[in-house]
Amino acid sequence: MTTTQEVVETGRFDTATGSRTTRMLGWALIVGLIVLLWLAFVATDPDIRIDAASGDEIGQFDAVRLIYVHVPMAIVAYTAFTVTAIGSVMVLLRRSVWWDLVAGASAEIGAVASALTLITGSIWGRPIWNTYWRWDDVRLMTTLVLFMLALGYLAVRRLEGSAESRARRAAIVGILLVINSIIVNRSVEWWASQTLHQQSTITDAAIEDLTLFTFMYAIVFGLAGYVWLLIKGFRVAWLERQNERFGLVEALEQRRAEAERTDAVNAAVDTGTGDQS
Amino acid sequence: MTHVGYLVAGWGSAFLIIGIYTWVLIQRGNRLAKRVPVEKQRWMSARDEAERIGDA
C-alpha cells in the first residue's frame, strides 16, 4: 500500500492493485449501482398484463426484476470467455505473457458470472416455470457445461509443468470456452422445443420504454464491473508471476550463497589440514 | 411487491458472490505486493511487453 508520504514524494497514487483509474471507476460503479437499484426496484413497473380472453392479470409480476441481474451476468460471462479465447489465440500464436494473464483473469470472472447466471436463472425459474432446474433443458445444461469448462480451464492453468506447456494446454481449453458460449447463446434458437427458456428478449422487442432502458443500463453496468475486475485480476496475476519469478531468483541466490559458504568452509578446512600435514 | 423472497435470494446471491470474489482478489493483490519489489509490481515497460512465455 502506498503511504501518503510516498504519494507526496513520488507523485504516485498506486496501491497493490489499485490506481487512480481503478479508483475512479470503482466510485463510478458504486454510484452506478445505486442508480441501478433505484431503476430496478423503484422506477420500473412489475410485468403485469391483462389476458384478453379471461381478463385475468398475467405476466412475471415483480419476478421480472431478476432479469436485471440474470441477463447482465450471462452477457458478462460471454464477454469474459470471448476475451479468454482471444487471449488464448494470442498465446498460441505469439507466446504472449500479457495475453496469457488477461485470458486467465478474464476466465476467473467468467466462471463467477456463469455461476451467477445459473443461480439467478434458477431462482427466476421457480416462480415463472414452476421449477428451479430441468436436466433435459438445453439452455440450462449448456450453461452448466460452460461453467464446468471454465473451472476446467482454471484447473489446467494450475497443473504441474513448464510455463509454456501449461499456457498452451490452457489456451486450447480457452478456445473451447468461446465455442461453448456460442452454443449456449444460440441453443434457444437451435433447440427451441427442448428448453423452457425464452428467446432473445431484446431482439423480439418483448420489453420497451423504461424497462428496456433499465435492462440495457444493467448490461452496461455489468460490463463496466467486468472491466474493473479484469484490471484488478490482471494486476494480481502479474504480481503472482513476479512473485514466482522473484521467489525463484531469491531461492537460487540463497542456494548460491550457501554453496559459496560451504566452499569457503571446505577451503578453510583443507588449508588447515594442509598446514597440519 | 410480489416474489420478495426470490428477489432477495437472486440479488442477494449476486451481491454476496461478487463481493466475496472482489474482496479475495484485493486481499490476494495486497498480500502479493508485499513480496514483490515496488519497481516490479506493474506491467509498464517495453521490456515487459516483449516478454514471451517460457523466457527466462
mmCIF file of C-alpha atoms in Angstrom:
data_model
loop_
_atom_site.group_PDB
_atom_site.id
_atom_site.type_symbol
_atom_site.label_atom_id
_atom_site.label_comp_id
_atom_site.label_asym_id
_atom_site.label_seq_id
_atom_site.Cartn_x
_atom_site.Cartn_y
_atom_site.Cartn_z
ATOM 1 C CA MET A 1 0.000 0.000 0.000
ATOM 2 C CA THR A 2 1.400 3.434 -0.951
ATOM 3 C CA THR A 3 1.683 5.737 2.065
ATOM 4 C CA THR A 4 0.691 9.392 1.982
ATOM 5 C CA GLN A 5 4.368 10.333 2.364
ATOM 6 C CA GLU A 6 5.283 8.202 -0.690
ATOM 7 C CA VAL A 7 2.473 9.757 -2.695
ATOM 8 C CA VAL A 8 3.775 13.233 -1.876
ATOM 9 C CA GLU A 9 7.363 12.254 -2.690
ATOM 10 C CA THR A 10 6.751 10.235 -5.852
ATOM 11 C CA GLY A 11 3.517 11.685 -7.136
ATOM 12 C CA ARG A 12 2.173 8.127 -7.492
ATOM 13 C CA PHE A 13 -1.267 7.134 -6.272
ATOM 14 C CA ASP A 14 -0.862 3.424 -6.872
ATOM 15 C CA THR A 15 -1.583 0.761 -4.315
ATOM 16 C CA ALA A 16 -1.067 -3.003 -4.715
ATOM 17 C CA THR A 17 -3.632 -3.426 -7.481
ATOM 18 C CA GLY A 18 -5.327 -0.034 -7.329
ATOM 19 C CA SER A 19 -4.620 3.075 -9.322
ATOM 20 C CA ARG A 20 -6.281 6.387 -9.992
ATOM 21 C CA THR A 21 -8.185 4.795 -12.908
ATOM 22 C CA THR A 22 -9.499 1.798 -10.950
ATOM 23 C CA ARG A 23 -10.394 4.029 -8.017
ATOM 24 C CA MET A 24 -12.376 6.411 -10.235
ATOM 25 C CA LEU A 25 -14.062 3.505 -12.000
ATOM 26 C CA GLY A 26 -14.771 1.922 -8.610
ATOM 27 C CA TRP A 27 -16.534 5.054 -7.332
ATOM 28 C CA ALA A 28 -18.454 5.344 -10.613
ATOM 29 C CA LEU A 29 -19.587 1.730 -10.147
ATOM 30 C CA ILE A 30 -20.801 2.400 -6.602
ATOM 31 C CA VAL A 31 -22.859 5.372 -7.819
ATOM 32 C CA GLY A 32 -23.983 3.319 -10.822
ATOM 33 C CA LEU A 33 -25.122 0.511 -8.543
ATOM 34 C CA ILE A 34 -27.290 2.860 -6.511
ATOM 35 C CA VAL A 35 -28.892 4.115 -9.738
ATOM 36 C CA LEU A 36 -29.378 0.521 -10.936
ATOM 37 C CA LEU A 37 -31.108 -0.484 -7.700
ATOM 38 C CA TRP A 38 -33.376 2.559 -7.942
ATOM 39 C CA LEU A 39 -34.237 1.780 -11.557
ATOM 40 C CA ALA A 40 -34.735 -1.939 -10.917
ATOM 41 C CA PHE A 41 -36.826 -1.686 -7.760
ATOM 42 C CA VAL A 42 -38.441 1.763 -7.741
ATOM 43 C CA ALA A 43 -38.651 3.350 -11.178
ATOM 44 C CA THR A 44 -39.745 0.349 -13.251
ATOM 45 C CA ASP A 45 -43.129 -1.319 -13.028
ATOM 46 C CA PRO A 46 -43.735 -5.014 -12.479
ATOM 47 C CA ASP A 47 -44.650 -7.104 -15.524
ATOM 48 C CA ILE A 48 -48.447 -7.261 -15.330
ATOM 49 C CA ARG A 49 -50.657 -7.668 -18.387
ATOM 50 C CA ILE A 50 -54.351 -8.404 -18.781
ATOM 51 C CA ASP A 51 -55.292 -11.612 -20.522
ATOM 52 C CA ALA A 52 -57.649 -10.659 -23.370
ATOM 53 C CA ALA A 53 -59.716 -13.820 -23.101
ATOM 54 C CA SER A 54 -60.159 -14.189 -19.358
ATOM 55 C CA GLY A 55 -59.473 -10.658 -18.165
ATOM 56 C CA ASP A 56 -57.066 -12.053 -15.545
ATOM 57 C CA GLU A 57 -53.755 -10.465 -14.651
ATOM 58 C CA ILE A 58 -50.856 -12.382 -16.206
ATOM 59 C CA GLY A 59 -47.075 -11.823 -16.529
ATOM 60 C CA GLN A 60 -43.998 -12.201 -14.400
ATOM 61 C CA PHE A 61 -45.072 -9.615 -11.817
ATOM 62 C CA ASP A 62 -42.113 -8.492 -9.653
ATOM 63 C CA ALA A 63 -40.043 -11.564 -10.542
ATOM 64 C CA VAL A 64 -39.192 -9.670 -13.751
ATOM 65 C CA ARG A 65 -36.773 -7.589 -11.648
ATOM 66 C CA LEU A 66 -34.484 -10.626 -11.559
ATOM 67 C CA ILE A 67 -33.701 -10.232 -15.262
ATOM 68 C CA TYR A 68 -31.782 -7.029 -14.428
ATOM 69 C CA VAL A 69 -29.192 -9.204 -12.690
ATOM 70 C CA HIS A 70 -29.546 -12.515 -14.578
ATOM 71 C CA VAL A 71 -29.106 -11.291 -18.163
ATOM 72 C CA PRO A 72 -26.140 -8.947 -17.435
ATOM 73 C CA MET A 73 -24.383 -11.852 -15.683
ATOM 74 C CA ALA A 74 -24.845 -14.035 -18.781
ATOM 75 C CA ILE A 75 -23.535 -11.247 -21.048
ATOM 76 C CA VAL A 76 -20.539 -10.667 -18.765
ATOM 77 C CA ALA A 77 -19.803 -14.414 -18.898
ATOM 78 C CA TYR A 78 -19.961 -14.461 -22.728
ATOM 79 C CA THR A 79 -17.735 -11.354 -22.921
ATOM 80 C CA ALA A 80 -15.254 -12.759 -20.414
ATOM 81 C CA PHE A 81 -14.948 -16.053 -22.287
ATOM 82 C CA THR A 82 -14.583 -14.239 -25.621
ATOM 83 C CA VAL A 83 -11.668 -12.250 -24.170
ATOM 84 C CA THR A 84 -10.223 -15.516 -22.791
ATOM 85 C CA ALA A 85 -10.458 -17.074 -26.255
ATOM 86 C CA ILE A 86 -8.768 -14.060 -27.906
ATOM 87 C CA GLY A 87 -6.032 -14.236 -25.275
ATOM 88 C CA SER A 88 -5.690 -17.974 -25.855
ATOM 89 C CA VAL A 89 -5.214 -17.496 -29.599
ATOM 90 C CA MET A 90 -2.536 -14.873 -28.888
ATOM 91 C CA VAL A 91 -0.812 -17.288 -26.512
ATOM 92 C CA LEU A 92 -0.728 -19.976 -29.203
ATOM 93 C CA LEU A 93 0.404 -17.595 -31.945
ATOM 94 C CA ARG A 94 2.828 -15.341 -30.078
ATOM 95 C CA ARG A 95 3.504 -16.945 -26.684
ATOM 96 C CA SER A 96 2.353 -13.607 -25.257
ATOM 97 C CA VAL A 97 2.639 -13.388 -21.462
ATOM 98 C CA TRP A 98 0.364 -10.324 -21.407
ATOM 99 C CA TRP A 99 -2.451 -12.150 -23.197
ATOM 100 C CA ASP A 100 -1.955 -15.253 -21.067
ATOM 101 C CA LEU A 101 -2.535 -13.209 -17.915
ATOM 102 C CA VAL A 102 -5.520 -11.390 -19.447
ATOM 103 C CA ALA A 103 -7.033 -14.735 -20.527
ATOM 104 C CA GLY A 104 -6.629 -16.196 -17.035
ATOM 105 C CA ALA A 105 -8.040 -13.134 -15.252
ATOM 106 C CA SER A 106 -10.978 -12.970 -17.653
ATOM 107 C CA ALA A 107 -11.795 -16.678 -17.260
ATOM 108 C CA GLU A 108 -11.955 -16.275 -13.477
ATOM 109 C CA ILE A 109 -14.561 -13.514 -13.853
ATOM 110 C CA GLY A 110 -16.374 -15.615 -16.474
ATOM 111 C CA ALA A 111 -16.582 -18.534 -14.040
ATOM 112 C CA VAL A 112 -18.091 -16.281 -11.355
ATOM 113 C CA ALA A 113 -20.519 -14.719 -13.860
ATOM 114 C CA SER A 114 -21.620 -18.068 -15.310
ATOM 115 C CA ALA A 115 -22.180 -19.445 -11.788
ATOM 116 C CA LEU A 116 -24.350 -16.407 -11.038
ATOM 117 C CA THR A 117 -26.179 -16.841 -14.343
ATOM 118 C CA LEU A 118 -27.111 -20.365 -13.237
ATOM 119 C CA ILE A 119 -28.056 -19.330 -9.696
ATOM 120 C CA THR A 120 -30.136 -16.265 -10.592
ATOM 121 C CA GLY A 121 -31.713 -18.069 -13.556
ATOM 122 C CA SER A 122 -32.688 -20.939 -11.327
ATOM 123 C CA ILE A 123 -34.230 -18.613 -8.741
ATOM 124 C CA TRP A 124 -36.112 -16.762 -11.505
ATOM 125 C CA GLY A 125 -37.276 -20.088 -12.999
ATOM 126 C CA ARG A 126 -39.068 -21.223 -9.853
ATOM 127 C CA PRO A 127 -41.906 -18.643 -9.923
ATOM 128 C CA ILE A 128 -42.008 -18.432 -13.739
ATOM 129 C CA TRP A 129 -41.583 -22.093 -14.812
ATOM 130 C CA ASN A 130 -42.519 -23.667 -11.500
ATOM 131 C CA THR A 131 -39.146 -25.396 -11.283
ATOM 132 C CA TYR A 132 -35.605 -24.484 -10.251
ATOM 133 C CA TRP A 133 -33.933 -26.857 -12.687
ATOM 134 C CA ARG A 134 -34.575 -29.318 -15.518
ATOM 135 C CA TRP A 135 -31.894 -31.750 -16.556
ATOM 136 C CA ASP A 136 -33.282 -32.104 -20.104
ATOM 137 C CA ASP A 137 -33.288 -28.348 -20.798
ATOM 138 C CA VAL A 138 -30.604 -27.470 -23.375
ATOM 139 C CA ARG A 139 -30.088 -23.873 -22.229
ATOM 140 C CA LEU A 140 -29.611 -24.879 -18.610
ATOM 141 C CA MET A 141 -27.368 -27.825 -19.412
ATOM 142 C CA THR A 142 -25.140 -25.984 -21.919
ATOM 143 C CA THR A 143 -24.711 -23.170 -19.378
ATOM 144 C CA LEU A 144 -23.760 -25.733 -16.727
ATOM 145 C CA VAL A 145 -21.226 -27.266 -19.140
ATOM 146 C CA LEU A 146 -19.852 -23.760 -19.788
ATOM 147 C CA PHE A 147 -19.360 -23.199 -16.058
ATOM 148 C CA MET A 148 -17.675 -26.604 -15.636
ATOM 149 C CA LEU A 149 -15.430 -25.895 -18.631
ATOM 150 C CA ALA A 150 -14.397 -22.579 -17.062
ATOM 151 C CA LEU A 151 -13.455 -24.420 -13.858
ATOM 152 C CA GLY A 152 -11.530 -26.906 -16.016
ATOM 153 C CA TYR A 153 -9.667 -24.053 -17.705
ATOM 154 C CA LEU A 154 -8.682 -22.582 -14.329
ATOM 155 C CA ALA A 155 -7.587 -26.032 -13.114
ATOM 156 C CA VAL A 156 -5.443 -26.601 -16.229
ATOM 157 C CA ARG A 157 -3.667 -23.278 -15.568
ATOM 158 C CA ARG A 158 -2.590 -24.651 -12.185
ATOM 159 C CA LEU A 159 -1.311 -28.007 -13.434
ATOM 160 C CA GLU A 160 2.303 -29.037 -12.978
ATOM 161 C CA GLY A 161 4.669 -28.493 -15.880
ATOM 162 C CA SER A 162 6.639 -25.776 -17.625
ATOM 163 C CA ALA A 163 5.063 -22.338 -18.019
ATOM 164 C CA GLU A 164 4.933 -22.853 -21.768
ATOM 165 C CA SER A 165 3.155 -26.226 -21.801
ATOM 166 C CA ARG A 166 0.767 -25.042 -19.068
ATOM 167 C CA ALA A 167 -0.121 -21.919 -21.051
ATOM 168 C CA ARG A 168 -0.562 -23.880 -24.291
ATOM 169 C CA ARG A 169 -2.828 -26.506 -22.714
ATOM 170 C CA ALA A 170 -4.933 -23.811 -21.051
ATOM 171 C CA ALA A 171 -5.160 -21.882 -24.326
ATOM 172 C CA ILE A 172 -6.783 -24.851 -26.072
ATOM 173 C CA VAL A 173 -9.431 -25.109 -23.341
ATOM 174 C CA GLY A 174 -9.793 -21.304 -23.511
ATOM 175 C CA ILE A 175 -10.787 -21.505 -27.173
ATOM 176 C CA LEU A 176 -13.383 -24.169 -26.344
ATOM 177 C CA LEU A 177 -14.946 -21.711 -23.882
ATOM 178 C CA VAL A 178 -15.993 -19.290 -26.610
ATOM 179 C CA ILE A 179 -17.272 -22.103 -28.828
ATOM 180 C CA ASN A 180 -19.440 -23.313 -25.959
ATOM 181 C CA SER A 181 -20.578 -19.736 -25.242
ATOM 182 C CA ILE A 182 -21.914 -19.522 -28.812
ATOM 183 C CA ILE A 183 -23.736 -22.856 -28.343
ATOM 184 C CA VAL A 184 -25.275 -21.606 -25.061
ATOM 185 C CA ASN A 185 -26.370 -18.342 -26.659
ATOM 186 C CA ARG A 186 -27.851 -19.964 -29.767
ATOM 187 C CA SER A 187 -29.341 -23.009 -28.015
ATOM 188 C CA VAL A 188 -32.730 -21.312 -27.558
ATOM 189 C CA GLU A 189 -32.951 -20.865 -31.337
ATOM 190 C CA TRP A 190 -31.403 -24.173 -32.427
ATOM 191 C CA TRP A 191 -33.296 -26.411 -29.988
ATOM 192 C CA ALA A 192 -36.303 -24.212 -29.213
ATOM 193 C CA SER A 193 -38.518 -27.205 -28.399
ATOM 194 C CA GLN A 194 -36.069 -28.546 -25.809
ATOM 195 C CA THR A 195 -35.939 -25.567 -23.492
ATOM 196 C CA LEU A 196 -38.248 -23.603 -21.238
ATOM 197 C CA HIS A 197 -36.055 -20.561 -21.741
ATOM 198 C CA GLN A 198 -37.486 -17.686 -23.729
ATOM 199 C CA GLN A 199 -35.763 -16.491 -26.906
ATOM 200 C CA SER A 200 -33.932 -13.177 -27.150
ATOM 201 C CA THR A 201 -35.841 -10.584 -25.121
ATOM 202 C CA ILE A 202 -34.220 -7.583 -26.807
ATOM 203 C CA THR A 203 -34.421 -8.595 -30.474
ATOM 204 C CA ASP A 204 -38.004 -9.827 -30.038
ATOM 205 C CA ALA A 205 -38.924 -6.347 -28.690
ATOM 206 C CA ALA A 206 -40.618 -8.079 -25.766
ATOM 207 C CA ILE A 207 -39.757 -5.160 -23.473
ATOM 208 C CA GLU A 208 -39.818 -1.419 -24.034
ATOM 209 C CA ASP A 209 -39.520 2.067 -22.508
ATOM 210 C CA LEU A 210 -38.060 2.289 -19.002
ATOM 211 C CA THR A 211 -37.861 -1.489 -18.618
ATOM 212 C CA LEU A 212 -35.736 -1.683 -21.767
ATOM 213 C CA PHE A 213 -33.604 1.242 -20.591
ATOM 214 C CA THR A 214 -33.044 -0.408 -17.185
ATOM 215 C CA PHE A 215 -32.230 -3.678 -18.905
ATOM 216 C CA MET A 216 -29.624 -2.006 -21.150
ATOM 217 C CA TYR A 217 -28.282 0.067 -18.248
ATOM 218 C CA ALA A 218 -27.826 -3.117 -16.183
ATOM 219 C CA ILE A 219 -25.865 -4.695 -19.052
ATOM 220 C CA VAL A 220 -23.580 -1.641 -19.397
ATOM 221 C CA PHE A 221 -23.139 -1.584 -15.616
ATOM 222 C CA GLY A 222 -22.251 -5.294 -15.624
ATOM 223 C CA LEU A 223 -19.682 -4.787 -18.383
ATOM 224 C CA ALA A 224 -18.138 -1.800 -16.533
ATOM 225 C CA GLY A 225 -17.844 -4.015 -13.459
ATOM 226 C CA TYR A 226 -16.199 -6.665 -15.623
ATOM 227 C CA VAL A 227 -13.604 -4.128 -16.838
ATOM 228 C CA TRP A 228 -12.813 -3.117 -13.238
ATOM 229 C CA LEU A 229 -12.428 -6.737 -12.133
ATOM 230 C CA LEU A 230 -10.348 -7.564 -15.219
ATOM 231 C CA ILE A 231 -7.860 -4.764 -14.484
ATOM 232 C CA LYS A 232 -7.606 -5.895 -10.854
ATOM 233 C CA GLY A 233 -7.391 -9.559 -11.844
ATOM 234 C CA PHE A 234 -4.661 -8.861 -14.397
ATOM 235 C CA ARG A 235 -2.608 -6.968 -11.816
ATOM 236 C CA VAL A 236 -2.964 -9.788 -9.291
ATOM 237 C CA ALA A 237 -1.928 -12.325 -11.949
ATOM 238 C CA TRP A 238 1.079 -10.154 -12.823
ATOM 239 C CA LEU A 239 2.051 -9.962 -9.146
ATOM 240 C CA GLU A 240 1.704 -13.751 -8.859
ATOM 241 C CA ARG A 241 4.009 -14.196 -11.828
ATOM 242 C CA GLN A 242 6.550 -11.724 -10.451
ATOM 243 C CA ASN A 243 6.369 -13.358 -7.029
ATOM 244 C CA GLU A 244 7.003 -16.759 -8.594
ATOM 245 C CA ARG A 245 9.994 -15.424 -10.528
ATOM 246 C CA PHE A 246 11.473 -13.433 -7.652
ATOM 247 C CA GLY A 247 10.849 -16.302 -5.275
ATOM 248 C CA LEU A 248 12.843 -18.490 -7.631
ATOM 249 C CA VAL A 249 15.621 -15.904 -8.038
ATOM 250 C CA GLU A 250 15.769 -15.456 -4.274
ATOM 251 C CA ALA A 251 15.949 -19.223 -3.715
ATOM 252 C CA LEU A 252 18.732 -19.535 -6.310
ATOM 253 C CA GLU A 253 20.676 -16.696 -4.694
ATOM 254 C CA GLN A 254 20.307 -18.296 -1.278
ATOM 255 C CA ARG A 255 21.456 -21.635 -2.706
ATOM 256 C CA ARG A 256 24.426 -19.959 -4.391
ATOM 257 C CA ALA A 257 25.370 -18.122 -1.172
ATOM 258 C CA GLU A 258 25.061 -21.397 0.747
ATOM 259 C CA ALA A 259 27.296 -23.183 -1.785
ATOM 260 C CA GLU A 260 29.864 -20.366 -1.577
ATOM 261 C CA ARG A 261 29.851 -20.579 2.224
ATOM 262 C CA THR A 262 30.295 -24.354 2.067
ATOM 263 C CA ASP A 263 33.165 -23.940 -0.434
ATOM 264 C CA ALA A 264 34.787 -21.352 1.827
ATOM 265 C CA VAL A 265 34.473 -23.647 4.863
ATOM 266 C CA ASN A 266 35.840 -26.598 2.881
ATOM 267 C CA ALA A 267 38.736 -24.483 1.617
ATOM 268 C CA ALA A 268 39.500 -23.360 5.164
ATOM 269 C CA VAL A 269 39.360 -26.954 6.399
ATOM 270 C CA ASP A 270 41.607 -28.063 3.523
ATOM 271 C CA THR A 271 44.057 -25.281 4.294
ATOM 272 C CA GLY A 272 44.012 -26.225 7.980
ATOM 273 C CA THR A 273 44.542 -29.891 7.151
ATOM 274 C CA GLY A 274 47.348 -28.950 4.746
ATOM 275 C CA ASP A 275 49.056 -26.854 7.418
ATOM 276 C CA GLN A 276 48.913 -29.745 9.864
ATOM 277 C CA SER A 277 50.375 -32.170 7.361
ATOM 278 C CA MET B 1 -44.436 -6.304 -4.199
ATOM 279 C CA THR B 2 -44.640 -9.983 -5.208
ATOM 280 C CA HIS B 3 -41.883 -12.653 -5.149
ATOM 281 C CA VAL B 4 -39.881 -10.826 -2.465
ATOM 282 C CA GLY B 5 -38.105 -13.993 -1.335
ATOM 283 C CA TYR B 6 -36.928 -14.760 -4.871
ATOM 284 C CA LEU B 7 -35.760 -11.185 -5.396
ATOM 285 C CA VAL B 8 -33.787 -11.203 -2.149
ATOM 286 C CA ALA B 9 -32.265 -14.608 -2.992
ATOM 287 C CA GLY B 10 -31.368 -13.629 -6.580
ATOM 288 C CA TRP B 11 -29.964 -10.168 -5.966
ATOM 289 C CA GLY B 12 -28.516 -11.221 -2.603
ATOM 290 C CA SER B 13 -26.569 -14.135 -4.081
ATOM 291 C CA ALA B 14 -25.183 -11.833 -6.792
ATOM 292 C CA PHE B 15 -24.048 -9.240 -4.235
ATOM 293 C CA LEU B 16 -22.625 -11.883 -1.933
ATOM 294 C CA ILE B 17 -20.651 -13.848 -4.540
ATOM 295 C CA ILE B 18 -19.309 -10.786 -6.378
ATOM 296 C CA GLY B 19 -18.493 -9.145 -3.031
ATOM 297 C CA ILE B 20 -16.564 -12.188 -1.793
ATOM 298 C CA TYR B 21 -14.717 -12.549 -5.116
ATOM 299 C CA THR B 22 -13.751 -8.851 -5.123
ATOM 300 C CA TRP B 23 -12.571 -8.982 -1.504
ATOM 301 C CA VAL B 24 -10.483 -12.114 -2.143
ATOM 302 C CA LEU B 25 -8.964 -10.521 -5.265
ATOM 303 C CA ILE B 26 -7.963 -7.347 -3.410
ATOM 304 C CA GLN B 27 -6.533 -9.336 -0.481
ATOM 305 C CA ARG B 28 -4.533 -11.530 -2.880
ATOM 306 C CA GLY B 29 -3.124 -8.378 -4.509
ATOM 307 C CA ASN B 30 -2.193 -6.787 -1.168
ATOM 308 C CA ARG B 31 -0.532 -9.973 0.072
ATOM 309 C CA LEU B 32 1.497 -10.460 -3.106
ATOM 310 C CA ALA B 33 2.508 -6.792 -3.305
ATOM 311 C CA LYS B 34 4.398 -7.185 -0.026
ATOM 312 C CA ARG B 35 6.593 -9.895 -1.598
ATOM 313 C CA VAL B 36 7.346 -8.204 -4.935
ATOM 314 C CA PRO B 37 9.699 -5.191 -5.235
ATOM 315 C CA VAL B 38 7.757 -1.980 -5.977
ATOM 316 C CA GLU B 39 9.502 -1.418 -9.338
ATOM 317 C CA LYS B 40 8.397 -4.889 -10.480
ATOM 318 C CA GLN B 41 4.767 -4.596 -9.409
ATOM 319 C CA ARG B 42 3.355 -3.116 -12.589
ATOM 320 C CA TRP B 43 3.363 -4.118 -16.217
ATOM 321 C CA MET B 44 4.634 -0.901 -17.703
ATOM 322 C CA SER B 45 7.864 -1.200 -19.657
ATOM 323 C CA ALA B 46 8.521 -2.098 -23.281
ATOM 324 C CA ARG B 47 10.704 -4.928 -21.983
ATOM 325 C CA ASP B 48 7.694 -6.417 -20.188
ATOM 326 C CA GLU B 49 5.667 -6.041 -23.354
ATOM 327 C CA ALA B 50 8.156 -8.055 -25.391
ATOM 328 C CA GLU B 51 8.275 -10.881 -22.873
ATOM 329 C CA ARG B 52 7.254 -14.319 -24.122
ATOM 330 C CA ILE B 53 6.038 -17.362 -22.204
ATOM 331 C CA GLY B 54 8.955 -19.604 -21.297
ATOM 332 C CA ASP B 55 11.543 -16.785 -21.453
ATOM 333 C CA ALA B 56 13.952 -16.950 -18.534
#
